[in-house]
Amino acid sequence: MSRPGARTLGILGVCLVLLGAGVFAGVRWARDWQGSVTLLANWSGAERDQFEEHVIEPFEEKYRIDVVYQGSSALSQVLAADIAAGNPPDVAVLPGPGELLAYAAEGRLHPLDGLFDAGHYDRFWAPEVTVPGQDAHTYWLPVKTGLKSMVWYAGQPPTAASANRPGRWCLGMESGATSGWPGTDWVEDILLQQAGPRVYEEWANGRLPWTDDAVRRAWTTWADLVGAGAGADVEQALTTGFGADCAPDRLEHQGSFRAGHWQRAGGDYVHFSEVVPGPGPDAGAWEVSGDLAALLDPTPQAEQLIRYLADPGTELPEYTANKAAAADGERSATERGIGAVLREPGRARCWDASDAMPRTTRDAFHQAVLRLFAAPDGLDERLAELERLRKPQDLPVCGAD
């Protein structure tokens, strides 16, 4: 039992804290703050710290608009719940266009037309999209982009022969609520290199069956490459985080966000088409990813944040798709090369297919690769499950403008 005096002191302390918070808020608004904007994204830890330091804080200082940031690893679930409750964020940043296309079709998103110079972006990154009953509009803006189709290595560059040996690959499939996406990246990239961008785009848009021979071949190629079903190695990969450090003698099929680890190990990357079994005549396209900002409530403060995110002078995290932004002069040669692939016209680029798919299909794809990795003899069942979810859509998945 606490003593009365201690309880009194505790209550007094709480009151002082609340009073201090109220004074701080009052002082803040007394300094001519011009309202607030709510922002939902999935960045946390160092990634969130970087975004707040280089983007949010300069925006708040310049425009006197308070940014109320909400970060969640369960981004899709949080956004869906907020919308269902009638309290969506002003701006949401989602990975890839698939989920955003569905929200645009429901009338949840507001066009970004006129808020930024569309000529600063290749059409692939910020396209005009037509949804039923509406004219074509631009509904999303890339805030951060990433390059995939990369095989990281240290030492001698890998070849098709040296890469296709048991135990050569570093694998980590665990990623919290989105576990499995490293496996979908494998299947997607194999299909892209074996069958080419046209087939890949048809499949990502739900216009090619999951049971198609080209899709099946991609799954079996992946299972063979990574040793699916191989007991203890599979269990280890399923419980290892996707960002775990890799041994220098291993290869890793991961994106540009892994540049820091491999540069510390003295490593570099080659295009996945150089090591994938059976590349087709159209091999060489790059799979890419992106965090896309969309407007759910067009308040003046939210529109100002969109303008700021599209400003070529804004220091966005990692790599930008804004062609008017300053060159990556202070980055390493490896990082400058990554930036060039993401921004230069004429590069064949395709969205991470699972990020371009409807949310239900994407989530089922994540689970299917985990289950197949553990039990590769269940491929027919996995593909049949995914085929039942297939829903055709029209989304610019690949581009080279």
Tab-separated table of C-alpha atoms in Angstrom:
chain	number	residue	atom	x	y	z
A	1	MET	CA	0.000	0.000	0.000
A	2	SER	CA	1.390	3.435	-0.909
A	3	ARG	CA	1.619	6.164	1.666
A	4	PRO	CA	-0.740	9.199	1.365
A	5	GLY	CA	2.180	11.563	1.022
A	6	ALA	CA	3.713	9.571	-1.805
A	7	ARG	CA	0.365	9.469	-3.592
A	8	THR	CA	-0.013	13.251	-3.264
A	9	LEU	CA	3.468	13.822	-4.683
A	10	GLY	CA	2.704	11.470	-7.579
A	11	ILE	CA	-0.500	13.322	-8.438
A	12	LEU	CA	1.332	16.644	-8.239
A	13	GLY	CA	4.011	15.323	-10.581
A	14	VAL	CA	1.444	14.214	-13.141
A	15	CYS	CA	-0.258	17.601	-12.993
A	16	LEU	CA	3.051	19.385	-13.567
A	17	VAL	CA	3.781	17.177	-16.594
A	18	LEU	CA	0.343	17.870	-18.055
A	19	LEU	CA	0.688	21.562	-17.348
A	20	GLY	CA	4.087	21.602	-19.033
A	21	ALA	CA	2.697	19.833	-22.095
A	22	GLY	CA	-0.150	22.338	-22.258
A	23	VAL	CA	2.246	25.276	-21.998
A	24	PHE	CA	4.421	23.765	-24.735
A	25	ALA	CA	1.418	23.287	-27.021
A	26	GLY	CA	0.224	26.796	-26.287
A	27	VAL	CA	3.630	28.303	-27.042
A	28	ARG	CA	3.847	26.259	-30.240
A	29	TRP	CA	0.505	27.480	-31.561
A	30	ALA	CA	1.295	31.016	-30.398
A	31	ARG	CA	4.238	30.968	-32.822
A	32	ASP	CA	1.908	31.257	-35.830
A	33	TRP	CA	1.515	27.556	-36.598
A	34	GLN	CA	-0.819	27.124	-39.553
A	35	GLY	CA	-2.680	23.963	-38.619
A	36	SER	CA	-1.632	20.333	-38.904
A	37	VAL	CA	-1.529	17.373	-41.268
A	38	THR	CA	-1.730	13.683	-40.351
A	39	LEU	CA	0.659	11.329	-42.127
A	40	LEU	CA	0.539	7.509	-42.050
A	41	ALA	CA	3.524	5.436	-43.240
A	42	ASN	CA	5.348	2.243	-42.301
A	43	TRP	CA	8.733	3.781	-41.483
A	44	SER	CA	10.148	3.092	-38.022
A	45	GLY	CA	13.494	3.129	-36.238
A	46	ALA	CA	16.367	4.718	-38.144
A	47	GLU	CA	14.224	5.036	-41.269
A	48	ARG	CA	11.653	7.116	-39.389
A	49	ASP	CA	14.364	9.188	-37.695
A	50	GLN	CA	15.874	10.008	-41.078
A	51	PHE	CA	12.518	10.997	-42.535
A	52	GLU	CA	11.657	13.194	-39.574
A	53	GLU	CA	15.055	14.926	-39.557
A	54	HIS	CA	15.385	15.543	-43.290
A	55	VAL	CA	11.756	15.931	-44.378
A	56	ILE	CA	9.269	16.563	-41.583
A	57	GLU	CA	11.273	19.000	-39.459
A	58	PRO	CA	12.317	21.245	-42.395
A	59	PHE	CA	8.707	21.214	-43.655
A	60	GLU	CA	7.364	22.231	-40.243
A	61	GLU	CA	9.955	24.979	-39.905
A	62	LYS	CA	9.287	26.391	-43.378
A	63	TYR	CA	5.485	26.252	-43.458
A	64	ARG	CA	4.615	26.271	-39.742
A	65	ILE	CA	2.414	23.206	-40.273
A	66	ASP	CA	2.524	20.509	-37.613
A	67	VAL	CA	2.998	16.983	-39.037
A	68	VAL	CA	1.356	14.321	-36.885
A	69	TYR	CA	3.200	11.179	-37.944
A	70	GLN	CA	1.828	7.681	-37.366
A	71	GLY	CA	4.119	4.761	-38.186
A	72	SER	CA	2.935	1.164	-38.327
A	73	SER	CA	4.361	-2.101	-39.609
A	74	ALA	CA	0.734	-3.227	-40.142
A	75	LEU	CA	0.130	-0.301	-42.473
A	76	SER	CA	-2.607	-1.826	-44.636
A	77	GLN	CA	-4.642	-2.977	-41.659
A	78	VAL	CA	-4.342	0.378	-39.872
A	79	LEU	CA	-5.344	2.358	-42.954
A	80	ALA	CA	-8.329	0.095	-43.665
A	81	ALA	CA	-9.486	0.431	-40.053
A	82	ASP	CA	-9.088	4.225	-40.101
A	83	ILE	CA	-11.091	4.496	-43.320
A	84	ALA	CA	-13.825	2.199	-41.989
A	85	ALA	CA	-14.053	4.365	-38.871
A	86	GLY	CA	-14.388	7.510	-40.972
A	87	ASN	CA	-11.094	8.915	-39.720
A	88	PRO	CA	-8.498	8.428	-42.461
A	89	PRO	CA	-5.136	10.208	-42.343
A	90	ASP	CA	-4.745	13.282	-44.532
A	91	VAL	CA	-1.820	11.682	-46.377
A	92	ALA	CA	-0.862	8.011	-46.520
A	93	VAL	CA	2.369	6.530	-47.885
A	94	LEU	CA	1.925	2.968	-49.157
A	95	PRO	CA	4.395	0.562	-50.786
A	96	GLY	CA	3.403	0.137	-54.408
A	97	PRO	CA	0.347	1.107	-56.449
A	98	GLY	CA	-1.903	-1.955	-56.124
A	99	GLU	CA	-3.642	-1.030	-52.897
A	100	LEU	CA	-3.838	2.623	-53.927
A	101	LEU	CA	-5.547	1.707	-57.185
A	102	ALA	CA	-8.312	-0.010	-55.198
A	103	TYR	CA	-8.770	3.041	-52.975
A	104	ALA	CA	-8.878	5.303	-56.043
A	105	ALA	CA	-11.597	3.119	-57.580
A	106	GLU	CA	-13.598	3.469	-54.347
A	107	GLY	CA	-13.305	7.252	-54.524
A	108	ARG	CA	-11.138	7.408	-51.398
A	109	LEU	CA	-8.197	9.213	-53.042
A	110	HIS	CA	-8.118	12.783	-54.284
A	111	PRO	CA	-6.259	13.618	-57.518
A	112	LEU	CA	-2.846	15.243	-57.235
A	113	ASP	CA	-3.255	17.067	-60.548
A	114	GLY	CA	-1.740	20.543	-60.369
A	115	LEU	CA	0.098	19.954	-57.091
A	116	PHE	CA	3.440	19.139	-58.749
A	117	ASP	CA	5.173	19.127	-62.121
A	118	ALA	CA	4.434	15.716	-63.629
A	119	GLY	CA	7.257	16.289	-66.116
A	120	HIS	CA	9.748	15.777	-63.283
A	121	TYR	CA	8.822	12.080	-63.224
A	122	ASP	CA	8.755	9.365	-65.829
A	123	ARG	CA	5.136	8.360	-66.406
A	124	PHE	CA	5.888	4.972	-64.875
A	125	TRP	CA	6.387	6.520	-61.422
A	126	ALA	CA	3.448	8.949	-61.335
A	127	PRO	CA	1.031	7.822	-64.048
A	128	GLU	CA	-2.389	9.072	-64.953
A	129	VAL	CA	-4.771	6.301	-63.961
A	130	THR	CA	-8.352	5.806	-65.115
A	131	VAL	CA	-10.797	4.221	-62.690
A	132	PRO	CA	-14.443	3.388	-63.512
A	133	GLY	CA	-16.672	6.441	-63.752
A	134	GLN	CA	-13.823	8.961	-63.546
A	135	ASP	CA	-11.444	10.763	-65.874
A	136	ALA	CA	-7.743	9.955	-65.818
A	137	HIS	CA	-5.888	11.465	-62.857
A	138	THR	CA	-2.590	11.142	-61.028
A	139	TYR	CA	-3.309	9.694	-57.594
A	140	TRP	CA	0.139	9.004	-56.132
A	141	LEU	CA	3.615	10.452	-55.911
A	142	PRO	CA	6.831	8.484	-55.268
A	143	VAL	CA	8.464	9.555	-52.018
A	144	LYS	CA	11.142	6.879	-51.842
A	145	THR	CA	12.168	4.398	-54.527
A	146	GLY	CA	14.226	1.227	-54.445
A	147	LEU	CA	15.982	-0.929	-57.008
A	148	LYS	CA	15.575	-4.697	-57.059
A	149	SER	CA	16.735	-7.427	-59.514
A	150	MET	CA	20.065	-7.227	-57.668
A	151	VAL	CA	22.397	-10.015	-56.573
A	152	TRP	CA	24.801	-8.788	-53.907
A	153	TYR	CA	28.170	-10.477	-53.483
A	154	ALA	CA	31.652	-10.025	-52.055
A	155	GLY	CA	34.752	-11.266	-53.860
A	156	GLN	CA	34.468	-12.616	-57.387
A	157	PRO	CA	31.292	-11.708	-59.314
A	158	PRO	CA	28.911	-14.687	-59.478
A	159	THR	CA	28.086	-16.536	-62.660
A	160	ALA	CA	25.114	-18.730	-63.484
A	161	ALA	CA	27.216	-21.789	-62.676
A	162	SER	CA	28.621	-20.536	-59.358
A	163	ALA	CA	25.282	-19.117	-58.174
A	164	ASN	CA	23.268	-22.266	-58.749
A	165	ARG	CA	24.827	-24.398	-56.039
A	166	PRO	CA	23.147	-25.592	-52.824
A	167	GLY	CA	23.825	-23.368	-49.823
A	168	ARG	CA	25.115	-20.442	-51.879
A	169	TRP	CA	22.265	-18.076	-51.068
A	170	CYS	CA	21.689	-15.994	-47.942
A	171	LEU	CA	17.974	-16.155	-47.101
A	172	GLY	CA	15.739	-14.423	-44.565
A	173	MET	CA	11.960	-14.601	-44.949
A	174	GLU	CA	10.757	-13.100	-41.659
A	175	SER	CA	9.321	-9.571	-41.728
A	176	GLY	CA	6.579	-9.352	-39.116
A	177	ALA	CA	3.128	-8.813	-40.603
A	178	THR	CA	4.561	-8.904	-44.139
A	179	SER	CA	6.711	-12.044	-43.779
A	180	GLY	CA	7.169	-13.814	-47.094
A	181	TRP	CA	7.807	-10.818	-49.316
A	182	PRO	CA	11.485	-11.756	-49.870
A	183	GLY	CA	10.206	-14.983	-51.416
A	184	THR	CA	7.691	-13.203	-53.649
A	185	ASP	CA	10.553	-11.001	-54.867
A	186	TRP	CA	12.343	-14.158	-56.008
A	187	VAL	CA	9.367	-15.583	-57.903
A	188	GLU	CA	8.582	-12.213	-59.501
A	189	ASP	CA	12.126	-11.530	-60.620
A	190	ILE	CA	12.587	-15.023	-62.042
A	191	LEU	CA	9.394	-14.637	-64.089
A	192	LEU	CA	10.510	-11.181	-65.260
A	193	GLN	CA	13.889	-12.465	-66.477
A	194	GLN	CA	12.602	-15.716	-67.963
A	195	ALA	CA	9.383	-14.493	-69.614
A	196	GLY	CA	10.004	-10.759	-70.112
A	197	PRO	CA	8.132	-7.562	-69.162
A	198	ARG	CA	5.022	-8.145	-71.305
A	199	VAL	CA	4.166	-11.494	-69.709
A	200	TYR	CA	5.146	-10.133	-66.278
A	201	GLU	CA	2.773	-7.169	-66.614
A	202	GLU	CA	-0.101	-9.394	-67.711
A	203	TRP	CA	0.466	-11.631	-64.703
A	204	ALA	CA	0.799	-8.748	-62.204
A	205	ASN	CA	-2.459	-7.280	-63.531
A	206	GLY	CA	-4.322	-10.552	-63.042
A	207	ARG	CA	-4.643	-11.218	-66.777
A	208	LEU	CA	-2.422	-14.305	-66.843
A	209	PRO	CA	-3.417	-17.368	-64.799
A	210	TRP	CA	-1.279	-18.407	-61.871
A	211	THR	CA	-1.332	-21.883	-63.400
A	212	ASP	CA	0.278	-20.680	-66.654
A	213	ASP	CA	3.426	-22.608	-67.625
A	214	ALA	CA	5.633	-19.496	-67.365
A	215	VAL	CA	4.430	-18.758	-63.831
A	216	ARG	CA	4.785	-22.377	-62.748
A	217	ARG	CA	8.318	-22.462	-64.138
A	218	ALA	CA	9.262	-19.391	-62.072
A	219	TRP	CA	8.036	-21.076	-58.884
A	220	THR	CA	9.895	-24.337	-59.536
A	221	THR	CA	13.078	-22.459	-60.503
A	222	TRP	CA	12.974	-20.602	-57.204
A	223	ALA	CA	12.320	-23.753	-55.186
A	224	ASP	CA	15.315	-25.467	-56.802
A	225	LEU	CA	17.639	-22.470	-56.378
A	226	VAL	CA	17.003	-21.970	-52.673
A	227	GLY	CA	16.611	-25.605	-51.644
A	228	ALA	CA	12.928	-25.485	-50.692
A	229	GLY	CA	11.932	-28.284	-48.335
A	230	ALA	CA	15.488	-28.850	-47.074
A	231	GLY	CA	14.725	-29.322	-43.366
A	232	ALA	CA	16.781	-27.280	-40.926
A	233	ASP	CA	17.921	-24.753	-43.556
A	234	VAL	CA	14.299	-23.949	-44.371
A	235	GLU	CA	13.383	-23.503	-40.708
A	236	GLN	CA	16.331	-21.183	-40.230
A	237	ALA	CA	15.400	-19.062	-43.250
A	238	LEU	CA	11.756	-18.838	-42.171
A	239	THR	CA	12.760	-17.459	-38.767
A	240	THR	CA	15.582	-15.175	-39.965
A	241	GLY	CA	14.818	-11.510	-40.537
A	242	PHE	CA	15.176	-10.270	-44.103
A	243	GLY	CA	17.735	-7.670	-42.977
A	244	ALA	CA	20.073	-10.053	-41.148
A	245	ASP	CA	23.723	-9.727	-42.151
A	246	CYS	CA	24.985	-12.204	-44.720
A	247	ALA	CA	28.331	-14.001	-44.679
A	248	PRO	CA	30.778	-12.708	-47.327
A	249	ASP	CA	30.830	-16.070	-49.132
A	250	ARG	CA	27.056	-16.002	-49.700
A	251	LEU	CA	24.946	-14.308	-52.372
A	252	GLU	CA	21.834	-12.286	-51.600
A	253	HIS	CA	18.867	-11.508	-53.850
A	254	GLN	CA	17.821	-8.212	-52.293
A	255	GLY	CA	17.285	-4.565	-53.137
A	256	SER	CA	19.174	-1.291	-52.963
A	257	PHE	CA	18.373	-0.873	-49.266
A	258	ARG	CA	21.047	-3.542	-48.622
A	259	ALA	CA	23.811	-1.433	-50.174
A	260	GLY	CA	25.174	-0.382	-46.770
A	261	HIS	CA	25.734	-3.947	-45.548
A	262	TRP	CA	27.447	-5.118	-48.714
A	263	GLN	CA	29.616	-2.026	-49.115
A	264	ARG	CA	30.906	-2.570	-45.573
A	265	ALA	CA	31.768	-6.109	-46.678
A	266	GLY	CA	33.548	-4.799	-49.777
A	267	GLY	CA	30.774	-6.089	-52.016
A	268	ASP	CA	28.913	-5.075	-55.148
A	269	TYR	CA	26.014	-6.369	-57.230
A	270	VAL	CA	25.213	-7.865	-60.615
A	271	HIS	CA	21.868	-7.924	-62.398
A	272	PHE	CA	19.800	-10.987	-61.551
A	273	SER	CA	19.563	-11.890	-65.245
A	274	GLU	CA	23.276	-12.808	-65.139
A	275	VAL	CA	22.704	-15.707	-62.746
A	276	VAL	CA	19.054	-16.803	-63.154
A	277	PRO	CA	18.577	-20.195	-64.826
A	278	GLY	CA	17.062	-19.987	-68.308
A	279	PRO	CA	16.894	-16.225	-68.955
A	280	GLY	CA	14.703	-15.309	-71.914
A	281	PRO	CA	15.440	-13.014	-74.872
A	282	ASP	CA	13.887	-10.038	-73.027
A	283	ALA	CA	15.868	-10.509	-69.805
A	284	GLY	CA	17.442	-7.424	-68.266
A	285	ALA	CA	14.477	-5.395	-67.005
A	286	TRP	CA	14.760	-4.090	-63.448
A	287	GLU	CA	12.210	-4.822	-60.769
A	288	VAL	CA	11.674	-1.720	-58.623
A	289	SER	CA	9.751	-0.678	-55.532
A	290	GLY	CA	8.462	2.598	-54.203
A	291	ASP	CA	6.714	4.233	-51.263
A	292	LEU	CA	3.908	6.316	-52.761
A	293	ALA	CA	2.159	9.275	-51.141
A	294	ALA	CA	-1.584	9.644	-51.687
A	295	LEU	CA	-4.072	12.299	-50.586
A	296	LEU	CA	-7.123	11.150	-48.627
A	297	ASP	CA	-8.243	14.499	-47.240
A	298	PRO	CA	-7.372	17.521	-49.435
A	299	THR	CA	-6.875	20.096	-46.704
A	300	PRO	CA	-4.599	23.047	-47.560
A	301	GLN	CA	-2.008	21.645	-45.157
A	302	ALA	CA	-2.097	18.194	-46.786
A	303	GLU	CA	-1.793	19.681	-50.269
A	304	GLN	CA	1.183	21.730	-49.106
A	305	LEU	CA	2.858	18.561	-47.832
A	306	ILE	CA	2.355	16.889	-51.240
A	307	ARG	CA	3.918	19.928	-52.952
A	308	TYR	CA	6.852	19.751	-50.568
A	309	LEU	CA	7.418	16.041	-51.140
A	310	ALA	CA	7.516	16.721	-54.899
A	311	ASP	CA	9.865	19.706	-54.601
A	312	PRO	CA	13.206	18.811	-56.267
A	313	GLY	CA	15.010	20.551	-53.420
A	314	THR	CA	13.482	18.360	-50.695
A	315	GLU	CA	15.975	15.865	-49.284
A	316	LEU	CA	13.974	12.649	-49.530
A	317	PRO	CA	15.149	9.384	-47.939
A	318	GLU	CA	17.371	7.038	-49.963
A	319	TYR	CA	16.645	7.348	-53.699
A	320	THR	CA	14.300	9.773	-55.454
A	321	ALA	CA	12.569	9.347	-58.817
A	322	ASN	CA	12.439	13.133	-59.304
A	323	LYS	CA	14.526	13.866	-62.395
A	324	ALA	CA	14.849	17.530	-61.409
A	325	ALA	CA	16.490	16.687	-58.065
A	326	ALA	CA	20.203	17.272	-57.552
A	327	ALA	CA	22.558	14.560	-58.781
A	328	ASP	CA	23.870	12.000	-56.279
A	329	GLY	CA	27.303	13.621	-56.244
A	330	GLU	CA	28.249	12.738	-52.661
A	331	ARG	CA	27.200	9.092	-52.901
A	332	SER	CA	29.404	6.128	-53.700
A	333	ALA	CA	29.770	4.870	-57.263
A	334	THR	CA	27.468	1.960	-56.429
A	335	GLU	CA	24.771	4.282	-55.085
A	336	ARG	CA	25.089	6.650	-58.052
A	337	GLY	CA	24.565	3.695	-60.375
A	338	ILE	CA	21.439	2.677	-58.477
A	339	GLY	CA	20.061	6.215	-58.691
A	340	ALA	CA	20.702	6.325	-62.440
A	341	VAL	CA	18.742	3.116	-63.047
A	342	LEU	CA	15.818	4.474	-61.041
A	343	ARG	CA	15.684	7.894	-62.682
A	344	GLU	CA	17.097	7.773	-66.198
A	345	PRO	CA	14.713	7.414	-69.161
A	346	GLY	CA	15.105	4.375	-71.357
A	347	ARG	CA	15.525	1.894	-68.526
A	348	ALA	CA	13.121	-1.045	-68.575
A	349	ARG	CA	11.540	-1.045	-65.102
A	350	CYS	CA	8.667	-3.051	-63.621
A	351	TRP	CA	6.918	-2.615	-60.295
A	352	ASP	CA	7.381	-5.263	-57.651
A	353	ALA	CA	4.440	-7.390	-58.815
A	354	SER	CA	3.030	-8.215	-55.384
A	355	ASP	CA	2.949	-4.481	-54.572
A	356	ALA	CA	0.991	-3.927	-57.785
A	357	MET	CA	-1.576	-6.616	-56.940
A	358	PRO	CA	-4.768	-6.107	-54.906
A	359	ARG	CA	-4.175	-6.387	-51.182
A	360	THR	CA	-5.922	-9.765	-50.779
A	361	THR	CA	-3.880	-11.347	-53.570
A	362	ARG	CA	-0.641	-9.821	-52.300
A	363	ASP	CA	-1.148	-11.162	-48.786
A	364	ALA	CA	-2.032	-14.617	-50.102
A	365	PHE	CA	1.085	-14.554	-52.312
A	366	HIS	CA	3.235	-13.848	-49.244
A	367	GLN	CA	1.750	-16.823	-47.427
A	368	ALA	CA	1.995	-19.105	-50.449
A	369	VAL	CA	5.756	-18.669	-50.823
A	370	LEU	CA	6.287	-19.446	-47.141
A	371	ARG	CA	4.243	-22.618	-47.406
A	372	LEU	CA	5.878	-23.727	-50.646
A	373	PHE	CA	9.335	-23.046	-49.217
A	374	ALA	CA	8.546	-25.515	-46.433
A	375	ALA	CA	6.707	-28.046	-48.634
A	376	PRO	CA	7.504	-27.725	-52.361
A	377	ASP	CA	5.342	-30.695	-53.301
A	378	GLY	CA	2.291	-28.490	-52.614
A	379	LEU	CA	2.813	-26.229	-55.642
A	380	ASP	CA	-0.407	-27.238	-57.435
A	381	GLU	CA	-2.459	-26.456	-54.348
A	382	ARG	CA	-0.750	-23.106	-53.799
A	383	LEU	CA	-1.274	-22.004	-57.405
A	384	ALA	CA	-4.912	-23.107	-57.349
A	385	GLU	CA	-5.499	-21.032	-54.202
A	386	LEU	CA	-3.984	-17.956	-55.822
A	387	GLU	CA	-5.869	-18.522	-59.065
A	388	ARG	CA	-9.162	-18.326	-57.180
A	389	LEU	CA	-8.205	-14.803	-56.056
A	390	ARG	CA	-7.180	-13.540	-59.487
A	391	LYS	CA	-8.946	-10.308	-60.447
A	392	PRO	CA	-8.006	-8.436	-63.647
A	393	GLN	CA	-7.041	-4.779	-63.344
A	394	ASP	CA	-5.403	-2.102	-65.494
A	395	LEU	CA	-2.264	-0.650	-63.969
A	396	PRO	CA	0.965	0.557	-65.610
A	397	VAL	CA	3.274	-2.120	-64.180
A	398	CYS	CA	6.213	-1.851	-66.601
A	399	GLY	CA	7.677	1.138	-68.395
A	400	ALA	CA	10.811	2.374	-70.122
A	401	ASP	CA	10.054	6.058	-70.803
